[in-house]
Structure formats: C-alpha cells, structure tokens
Amino acid sequence: MYNIFMDICDLKSKNVLVTGAAGFIGFHTAKRLLMTGISVAGFDNLCDYYDVSLKEARLHELESAAKPQNTSEPPVFTFIRADLADKAALEKTFNEHKPDAVIHLGAQAGVRYSIDNPDIYVRSNLVGFVNILECCRRFETKHLLYASSSSVYGSNEKQPFSVNDRTDNPISLYAATKKSNELMAYTYAHLYGIPITGMRFFTVYGPWGRPDMAPMLFMDAIYNGKPLKVFNNGDMKRDFTYVDDAVDSIVALIDKSAAMFAENIPYKLYNIGNNRPEKLLDFIALLEEYSGKKAIKEMHPLQPGDVKETYADIGELIRDTGAAPKTPLGEGLKDFVKWWIGYYA
C-alpha cells in the first residue's frame, strides 16, 4: 500500500509523463510544464485519426520549448512513439523515466467516430488505460491524473452537470469507455492506494486544436467557403473551455491530491469547464467576425451520440485549487482564429 501523503509539490525536481503529448490538450500541457522548467517524457503513437503533420508540428514546438532559456539546467523533453496498448513499451517508459506524476491524456477521441470504429476505442481507451493503471501501481507513481469527458453525463437534463450526478447512462461508446476509465481508476485507488484524479473536460478549444472538433471544422468551412454543417438546427449550447484555462486546472491539480482524499480513498473527480454555456450560433458568429468571412450554414438534425447542451459545475475545482476560467469566448476565439489563419491560410 502506498504512502498516500507523498509530497510532489517540488515538480522541478520530479519527472512528469504526459501521454497523448502530440495531441491537443497533451501538447499544451507538456509545453506549459516545459516552459516552467519541468522535464517531460511525452508518449504518443501519432495515429492517423487526423492529420499526422499537425501532431508532428506540435512535437517540434515542444522540442523548441525544451531548449535552454537562460538557465544552467534546461528542462528535458523526451518523446516516446508507442501505443498505449503496447504494455511492454509502456513498462519500458516507466522503468526508464520513473515518473513521479503521470498526466494521462492519450486516448481515442471522438463521439461520432466511435459509432463506426468501436475496436480502436476498446484498444486505446480500455486496454491502454488498464496498462497505465498497472504501470502506476508497479512503479509507485505518486499521482495519476487522467482525462475523462463531459460525454459521461449522457442525456442528463439537470444543469449544470455536477461530478455528483449519476453518469450510468452513456449514449455513445466513447462516453462508455470514459465512464469505464472512471470506474477502473476508483478501483485501483481503493485497492492499491494510488492517488488518482479524473478530469471531465468540456469542449476545449484554442490554437493547435483537433481538426475533428467543431471550432476547427467550422473555421475551415467558413474560411474556405464550404457548407458548414450545423446540427440540431443550431439549437445547441456548449461550455466552450479555452485550452489555457484547462491547462491551468491540470497544473493546479498535480500536487493537490493529498489534501482532497474522501473516505481514505485517494480518488477525486473534477469538471474542467468554463461554467458558462454558449449558443452554437453565437460561436459561429464570432468566427465570422474574426475571419471576415460569412458562413454557409447547412442545418441538420441532432446526431446520434450528441447532446443538446453541456454546462459544467466547477465549484469543487475552484474550491480545491483556485483555478477559475478567465478567458472570455471572444478573446479565446480571436487567438484561435489568428493561429488558424497563420497555420492553414
């Protein structure tokens, strides 16, 4: 059994493993750690679910962030290209880098994609997650933080979504795998005393985003004069969360586990959101304004696995970490559009 009150506050003397380091949130998290002088081992398989060149460009940014910044001991970025389902590769990574904290952001993402491609979700999100848990147990990782999703709330009608709400009715396979992650994580925390924190992310957006997500799809359609698919005829709201605010929460949670144990089980769940749902049509209007182009809207019904509204109750996150979102939608989208035009136009 672990000493569950191990101190990991002095991160600059510790090793941090970030899975999904070439992904959207993983990249921003690894870059933040590197820019603050913390060495990072990044783990990613660079799958072709979306444009691999974007992932490679993110990795190049991380390598640049790890270069000396007027310090005698610059942070180190090490990249391991391997699959989460490859247990031997993961064990080798843990053995060589001996991470004190693991930020597990690697997974097969996408609600709609899971309907037609279930096998990859089982491999990455279930088998891969068990491998992470087993490595954390075997190598006595001091804190595991992992990505869950707002999709676990399914079609819950109570708003805002609270971490105390029931989440046993997922409406997509992706959501079901994330709910399964939460159950497995709780079990490992209970059985082995591994400090584990789950993070339910709400529609994170920003520079270097995922091309399969609405902000990138919308921007591509608007800028290039292509029809923009608007589901549920635009009658949707999302708790759009700027990526820097999401990373603020992740970093704040790294060394907070010991103070937040419930019933002597070192496990905690948080919503990572903006606590302010925005109308989808307002979101599109801001993209039009900042890009100087008009959208060609194509209205469609609600898609299987989608929900009409997401809205995060982040009271517990603010209480425990003080990490409150601070980026207004307009400001975040202005930065996103500027990056998108610079990268793609």
Short mmCIF file of C-alpha atoms in Angstrom, two decimals:
data_model
loop_
_atom_site.label_atom_id
_atom_site.label_comp_id
_atom_site.label_asym_id
_atom_site.label_seq_id
_atom_site.Cartn_x
_atom_site.Cartn_y
_atom_site.Cartn_z
CA MET A 1 0.00 0.00 0.00
CA TYR A 2 1.19 3.49 -0.89
CA ASN A 3 2.12 6.26 1.48
CA ILE A 4 -0.75 8.36 0.12
CA PHE A 5 0.65 11.59 1.53
CA MET A 6 3.81 11.62 -0.60
CA ASP A 7 4.87 15.18 -1.42
CA ILE A 8 5.14 16.07 -5.10
CA CYS A 9 4.96 19.84 -4.76
CA ASP A 10 8.55 20.41 -5.93
CA LEU A 11 7.83 19.47 -9.53
CA LYS A 12 11.07 20.89 -10.89
CA SER A 13 12.94 18.04 -9.25
CA LYS A 14 10.46 15.44 -10.47
CA ASN A 15 9.71 13.60 -13.70
CA VAL A 16 6.34 14.02 -15.40
CA LEU A 17 4.97 11.66 -18.06
CA VAL A 18 2.37 13.12 -20.42
CA THR A 19 0.55 10.62 -22.63
CA GLY A 20 -1.05 11.98 -25.77
CA ALA A 21 1.74 14.58 -25.86
CA ALA A 22 1.26 15.15 -29.61
CA GLY A 23 -2.48 15.65 -29.11
CA PHE A 24 -4.26 18.93 -28.49
CA ILE A 25 -4.53 19.16 -24.69
CA GLY A 26 -1.47 16.95 -24.17
CA PHE A 27 0.67 19.27 -26.27
CA HIS A 28 -0.44 22.39 -24.38
CA THR A 29 0.08 20.67 -21.03
CA ALA A 30 3.56 19.42 -21.90
CA LYS A 31 4.52 22.86 -23.27
CA ARG A 32 3.35 24.60 -20.09
CA LEU A 33 5.41 22.23 -17.95
CA LEU A 34 8.48 22.70 -20.13
CA MET A 35 8.13 26.48 -20.14
CA THR A 36 8.12 26.45 -16.34
CA GLY A 37 11.30 24.37 -16.19
CA ILE A 38 9.83 20.91 -15.67
CA SER A 39 11.20 17.96 -17.64
CA VAL A 40 8.65 15.92 -19.56
CA ALA A 41 8.52 12.50 -21.15
CA GLY A 42 5.90 12.53 -23.91
CA PHE A 43 4.19 9.32 -25.03
CA ASP A 44 2.09 9.14 -28.22
CA ASN A 45 1.51 6.77 -31.12
CA LEU A 46 0.86 9.54 -33.69
CA CYS A 47 -2.17 7.67 -35.05
CA ASP A 48 -3.71 8.91 -38.29
CA TYR A 49 -7.19 9.61 -36.87
CA TYR A 50 -6.42 13.14 -38.05
CA ASP A 51 -3.55 14.89 -39.86
CA VAL A 52 -0.28 13.49 -38.51
CA SER A 53 1.65 16.53 -39.75
CA LEU A 54 -0.22 18.68 -37.21
CA LYS A 55 0.91 16.32 -34.45
CA GLU A 56 4.47 16.46 -35.74
CA ALA A 57 4.34 20.26 -35.75
CA ARG A 58 3.22 20.21 -32.12
CA LEU A 59 6.16 17.96 -31.24
CA HIS A 60 8.51 20.41 -32.95
CA GLU A 61 7.09 23.16 -30.73
CA LEU A 62 7.73 21.02 -27.65
CA GLU A 63 11.33 20.41 -28.68
CA SER A 64 11.77 24.17 -29.06
CA ALA A 65 10.23 24.80 -25.65
CA ALA A 66 12.80 22.49 -24.06
CA LYS A 67 15.80 24.46 -25.35
CA PRO A 68 17.83 26.45 -22.80
CA GLN A 69 16.05 29.56 -21.54
CA ASN A 70 18.92 31.40 -19.80
CA THR A 71 19.27 28.63 -17.25
CA SER A 72 22.07 26.20 -16.48
CA GLU A 73 19.66 23.28 -16.21
CA PRO A 74 17.11 23.48 -19.03
CA PRO A 75 14.09 21.18 -18.96
CA VAL A 76 14.35 17.98 -20.96
CA PHE A 77 11.72 16.77 -23.41
CA THR A 78 11.90 13.11 -24.37
CA PHE A 79 9.44 11.69 -26.87
CA ILE A 80 8.43 8.03 -26.99
CA ARG A 81 6.44 6.94 -30.03
CA ALA A 82 4.44 3.91 -28.97
CA ASP A 83 0.89 2.67 -28.44
CA LEU A 84 -0.86 2.63 -25.07
CA ALA A 85 -1.96 -0.94 -25.76
CA ASP A 86 1.70 -1.96 -26.07
CA LYS A 87 2.25 -2.90 -22.44
CA ALA A 88 5.94 -3.68 -22.91
CA ALA A 89 6.62 -0.22 -24.41
CA LEU A 90 4.74 1.47 -21.58
CA GLU A 91 6.58 -0.53 -18.91
CA LYS A 92 9.91 0.36 -20.56
CA THR A 93 8.95 4.05 -20.46
CA PHE A 94 8.03 3.90 -16.77
CA ASN A 95 11.19 1.97 -15.94
CA GLU A 96 13.48 4.43 -17.75
CA HIS A 97 11.80 7.69 -16.73
CA LYS A 98 10.31 6.68 -13.36
CA PRO A 99 7.63 9.39 -13.48
CA ASP A 100 6.52 10.89 -10.18
CA ALA A 101 3.36 12.22 -11.83
CA VAL A 102 1.53 10.88 -14.87
CA ILE A 103 -0.86 13.08 -16.84
CA HIS A 104 -2.77 10.61 -18.99
CA LEU A 105 -4.35 12.49 -21.89
CA GLY A 106 -3.81 9.89 -24.59
CA ALA A 107 -6.95 8.19 -25.90
CA GLN A 108 -9.02 7.62 -29.00
CA ALA A 109 -11.27 10.66 -29.07
CA GLY A 110 -14.49 11.45 -30.91
CA VAL A 111 -18.13 10.67 -30.17
CA ARG A 112 -19.33 10.07 -33.73
CA TYR A 113 -16.22 8.15 -34.81
CA SER A 114 -16.83 5.61 -32.03
CA ILE A 115 -20.11 4.53 -33.61
CA ASP A 116 -18.39 3.16 -36.72
CA ASN A 117 -15.00 2.22 -35.25
CA PRO A 118 -15.56 0.57 -31.86
CA ASP A 119 -12.46 -1.66 -31.85
CA ILE A 120 -9.95 1.17 -31.65
CA TYR A 121 -11.79 2.62 -28.62
CA VAL A 122 -11.54 -0.69 -26.79
CA ARG A 123 -7.82 -0.93 -27.61
CA SER A 124 -6.84 2.63 -26.71
CA ASN A 125 -9.32 3.65 -24.04
CA LEU A 126 -9.80 0.37 -22.18
CA VAL A 127 -6.75 -1.84 -22.74
CA GLY A 128 -4.47 1.21 -22.83
CA PHE A 129 -5.94 2.60 -19.62
CA VAL A 130 -5.52 -0.67 -17.73
CA ASN A 131 -1.88 -0.68 -18.84
CA ILE A 132 -1.45 2.85 -17.44
CA LEU A 133 -3.02 1.82 -14.13
CA GLU A 134 -0.84 -1.27 -13.87
CA CYS A 135 2.32 0.71 -14.58
CA CYS A 136 1.36 3.33 -11.99
CA ARG A 137 0.82 0.51 -9.46
CA ARG A 138 4.02 -1.34 -10.30
CA PHE A 139 6.27 1.73 -10.38
CA GLU A 140 4.53 3.50 -7.47
CA THR A 141 3.62 6.68 -9.30
CA LYS A 142 2.81 9.38 -6.77
CA HIS A 143 -0.14 10.86 -8.68
CA LEU A 144 -2.06 9.86 -11.79
CA LEU A 145 -4.24 12.47 -13.48
CA TYR A 146 -6.35 11.22 -16.39
CA ALA A 147 -8.76 12.67 -18.93
CA SER A 148 -12.40 11.76 -18.73
CA SER A 149 -15.08 13.66 -20.65
CA SER A 150 -18.28 15.64 -20.25
CA SER A 151 -19.83 13.00 -22.53
CA VAL A 152 -20.22 10.72 -19.48
CA TYR A 153 -23.22 12.86 -18.46
CA GLY A 154 -25.13 11.49 -21.45
CA SER A 155 -28.58 12.95 -21.85
CA ASN A 156 -28.83 14.21 -18.26
CA GLU A 157 -31.24 17.14 -18.19
CA LYS A 158 -30.18 18.64 -14.86
CA GLN A 159 -27.93 21.65 -15.43
CA PRO A 160 -25.17 22.41 -14.67
CA PHE A 161 -23.57 18.97 -14.69
CA SER A 162 -22.09 18.11 -11.30
CA VAL A 163 -19.48 15.45 -10.54
CA ASN A 164 -22.01 14.14 -8.04
CA ASP A 165 -24.64 13.46 -10.73
CA ARG A 166 -25.37 9.90 -11.86
CA THR A 167 -23.48 9.01 -15.04
CA ASP A 168 -24.54 5.43 -15.71
CA ASN A 169 -26.43 6.08 -18.95
CA PRO A 170 -23.82 6.92 -21.61
CA ILE A 171 -25.20 7.45 -25.12
CA SER A 172 -22.04 6.73 -27.14
CA LEU A 173 -19.32 4.10 -26.96
CA TYR A 174 -16.75 6.85 -26.44
CA ALA A 175 -18.66 8.02 -23.36
CA ALA A 176 -18.94 4.42 -22.15
CA THR A 177 -15.16 3.95 -22.35
CA LYS A 178 -14.59 7.16 -20.38
CA LYS A 179 -17.07 6.09 -17.71
CA SER A 180 -15.28 2.73 -17.59
CA ASN A 181 -12.00 4.59 -17.03
CA GLU A 182 -13.53 6.33 -14.01
CA LEU A 183 -14.67 3.02 -12.52
CA MET A 184 -11.32 1.33 -13.09
CA ALA A 185 -9.43 4.29 -11.66
CA TYR A 186 -11.54 4.29 -8.50
CA THR A 187 -10.90 0.56 -8.09
CA TYR A 188 -7.12 0.98 -8.32
CA ALA A 189 -7.19 3.89 -5.89
CA HIS A 190 -9.22 1.76 -3.48
CA LEU A 191 -7.19 -1.44 -3.82
CA TYR A 192 -3.68 -0.04 -4.04
CA GLY A 193 -3.85 3.48 -2.60
CA ILE A 194 -2.71 5.12 -5.86
CA PRO A 195 -3.59 8.83 -5.75
CA ILE A 196 -5.74 9.37 -8.86
CA THR A 197 -7.56 12.43 -10.16
CA GLY A 198 -10.06 12.26 -13.03
CA MET A 199 -10.82 15.30 -15.18
CA ARG A 200 -14.06 15.63 -17.16
CA PHE A 201 -13.23 18.06 -19.95
CA PHE A 202 -15.90 20.27 -21.52
CA THR A 203 -15.38 21.22 -25.22
CA VAL A 204 -11.82 22.51 -25.06
CA TYR A 205 -10.83 24.83 -27.93
CA GLY A 206 -7.91 27.02 -28.90
CA PRO A 207 -4.75 27.17 -31.05
CA TRP A 208 -3.37 23.82 -32.23
CA GLY A 209 -6.83 22.27 -31.85
CA ARG A 210 -8.13 18.94 -33.11
CA PRO A 211 -9.31 19.08 -36.75
CA ASP A 212 -12.30 16.83 -35.98
CA MET A 213 -13.75 19.23 -33.41
CA ALA A 214 -16.34 21.92 -34.15
CA PRO A 215 -14.07 25.01 -33.90
CA MET A 216 -11.62 23.64 -36.48
CA LEU A 217 -14.34 22.24 -38.74
CA PHE A 218 -16.28 25.50 -38.60
CA MET A 219 -13.22 27.66 -39.27
CA ASP A 220 -12.18 25.54 -42.23
CA ALA A 221 -15.67 25.74 -43.75
CA ILE A 222 -16.09 29.48 -43.13
CA TYR A 223 -12.66 30.50 -44.39
CA ASN A 224 -12.76 28.29 -47.49
CA GLY A 225 -16.38 28.94 -48.46
CA LYS A 226 -17.60 25.39 -47.84
CA PRO A 227 -21.00 24.42 -46.39
CA LEU A 228 -20.90 24.33 -42.59
CA LYS A 229 -22.91 21.52 -41.02
CA VAL A 230 -24.89 22.88 -38.06
CA PHE A 231 -26.55 20.12 -36.05
CA ASN A 232 -29.89 20.29 -34.24
CA ASN A 233 -30.59 23.28 -36.49
CA GLY A 234 -28.22 25.34 -34.38
CA ASP A 235 -30.20 24.84 -31.17
CA MET A 236 -27.21 23.71 -29.13
CA LYS A 237 -25.08 25.09 -26.31
CA ARG A 238 -21.57 24.13 -25.32
CA ASP A 239 -19.45 25.01 -22.30
CA PHE A 240 -16.54 26.08 -24.51
CA THR A 241 -13.33 25.96 -22.47
CA TYR A 242 -10.21 27.79 -23.63
CA VAL A 243 -7.22 25.46 -23.64
CA ASP A 244 -5.03 27.70 -21.45
CA ASP A 245 -7.73 27.65 -18.76
CA ALA A 246 -7.91 23.85 -19.00
CA VAL A 247 -4.13 23.59 -18.60
CA ASP A 248 -4.24 25.96 -15.62
CA SER A 249 -6.57 23.44 -13.95
CA ILE A 250 -4.40 20.45 -14.83
CA VAL A 251 -1.24 22.05 -13.45
CA ALA A 252 -3.06 23.21 -10.30
CA LEU A 253 -4.26 19.65 -9.67
CA ILE A 254 -0.88 17.93 -9.99
CA ASP A 255 0.16 18.47 -6.37
CA LYS A 256 -3.29 18.79 -4.77
CA SER A 257 -4.29 15.15 -4.33
CA ALA A 258 -3.17 14.61 -0.72
CA ALA A 259 -5.48 17.29 0.68
CA MET A 260 -8.61 16.01 -1.04
CA PHE A 261 -9.00 12.37 -0.17
CA ALA A 262 -12.52 11.22 0.63
CA GLU A 263 -13.13 8.25 2.91
CA ASN A 264 -9.39 7.46 2.91
CA ILE A 265 -9.55 6.56 -0.79
CA PRO A 266 -7.16 8.78 -2.78
CA TYR A 267 -9.54 9.42 -5.66
CA LYS A 268 -11.21 12.59 -6.90
CA LEU A 269 -13.18 13.73 -9.95
CA TYR A 270 -13.44 17.26 -11.32
CA ASN A 271 -15.23 19.05 -14.12
CA ILE A 272 -12.83 21.09 -16.28
CA GLY A 273 -15.10 23.63 -17.94
CA ASN A 274 -15.94 27.28 -18.40
CA ASN A 275 -19.13 27.24 -16.29
CA ARG A 276 -20.85 29.31 -18.99
CA PRO A 277 -22.58 27.54 -21.90
CA GLU A 278 -22.56 29.49 -25.15
CA LYS A 279 -25.01 29.26 -28.04
CA LEU A 280 -23.54 27.46 -31.02
CA LEU A 281 -24.81 30.15 -33.42
CA ASP A 282 -23.11 32.86 -31.33
CA PHE A 283 -19.89 30.86 -31.55
CA ILE A 284 -20.19 30.74 -35.34
CA ALA A 285 -20.95 34.47 -35.49
CA LEU A 286 -17.69 35.25 -33.65
CA LEU A 287 -15.73 33.09 -36.09
CA GLU A 288 -17.33 35.03 -38.94
CA GLU A 289 -16.43 38.33 -37.31
CA TYR A 290 -12.78 37.49 -36.65
CA SER A 291 -12.17 35.78 -40.00
CA GLY A 292 -14.01 38.42 -42.03
CA LYS A 293 -15.95 35.71 -43.88
CA LYS A 294 -19.58 34.56 -43.90
CA ALA A 295 -20.64 31.02 -43.07
CA ILE A 296 -22.70 28.93 -45.48
CA LYS A 297 -24.86 27.20 -42.88
CA GLU A 298 -26.33 23.77 -43.63
CA MET A 299 -28.86 22.78 -40.95
CA HIS A 300 -29.03 19.15 -39.81
CA PRO A 301 -30.87 17.22 -37.06
CA LEU A 302 -29.15 16.17 -33.83
CA GLN A 303 -26.64 13.38 -34.47
CA PRO A 304 -26.64 10.03 -32.64
CA GLY A 305 -24.47 10.28 -29.51
CA ASP A 306 -24.66 14.10 -29.37
CA VAL A 307 -26.31 16.11 -26.62
CA LYS A 308 -28.10 19.44 -26.88
CA GLU A 309 -26.28 21.27 -24.09
CA THR A 310 -23.26 20.94 -21.82
CA TYR A 311 -22.71 23.06 -18.74
CA ALA A 312 -20.07 22.39 -16.10
CA ASP A 313 -20.41 22.93 -12.36
CA ILE A 314 -16.78 23.72 -11.43
CA GLY A 315 -17.39 24.74 -7.83
CA GLU A 316 -15.28 21.92 -6.36
CA LEU A 317 -12.39 22.65 -8.73
CA ILE A 318 -12.32 26.32 -7.74
CA ARG A 319 -12.66 25.48 -4.05
CA ASP A 320 -9.76 23.00 -4.10
CA THR A 321 -7.35 24.71 -6.50
CA GLY A 322 -8.49 28.29 -7.10
CA ALA A 323 -8.15 27.61 -10.83
CA ALA A 324 -11.12 29.51 -12.26
CA PRO A 325 -11.50 30.06 -16.02
CA LYS A 326 -10.57 33.57 -17.05
CA THR A 327 -10.72 33.66 -20.86
CA PRO A 328 -13.91 35.12 -22.40
CA LEU A 329 -15.15 33.32 -25.50
CA GLY A 330 -14.46 36.31 -27.74
CA GLU A 331 -10.86 36.60 -26.56
CA GLY A 332 -10.20 32.88 -26.90
CA LEU A 333 -11.69 32.70 -30.38
CA LYS A 334 -9.71 35.74 -31.53
CA ASP A 335 -6.49 33.92 -30.56
CA PHE A 336 -7.73 30.72 -32.18
CA VAL A 337 -8.62 32.40 -35.49
CA LYS A 338 -5.26 34.20 -35.57
CA TRP A 339 -3.43 30.89 -35.10
CA TRP A 340 -5.62 29.06 -37.64
CA ILE A 341 -5.02 31.63 -40.37
CA GLY A 342 -1.29 31.66 -39.65
CA TYR A 343 -1.07 27.86 -39.79
CA TYR A 344 -3.50 26.96 -42.58
CA ALA A 345 -4.12 30.01 -44.78
#
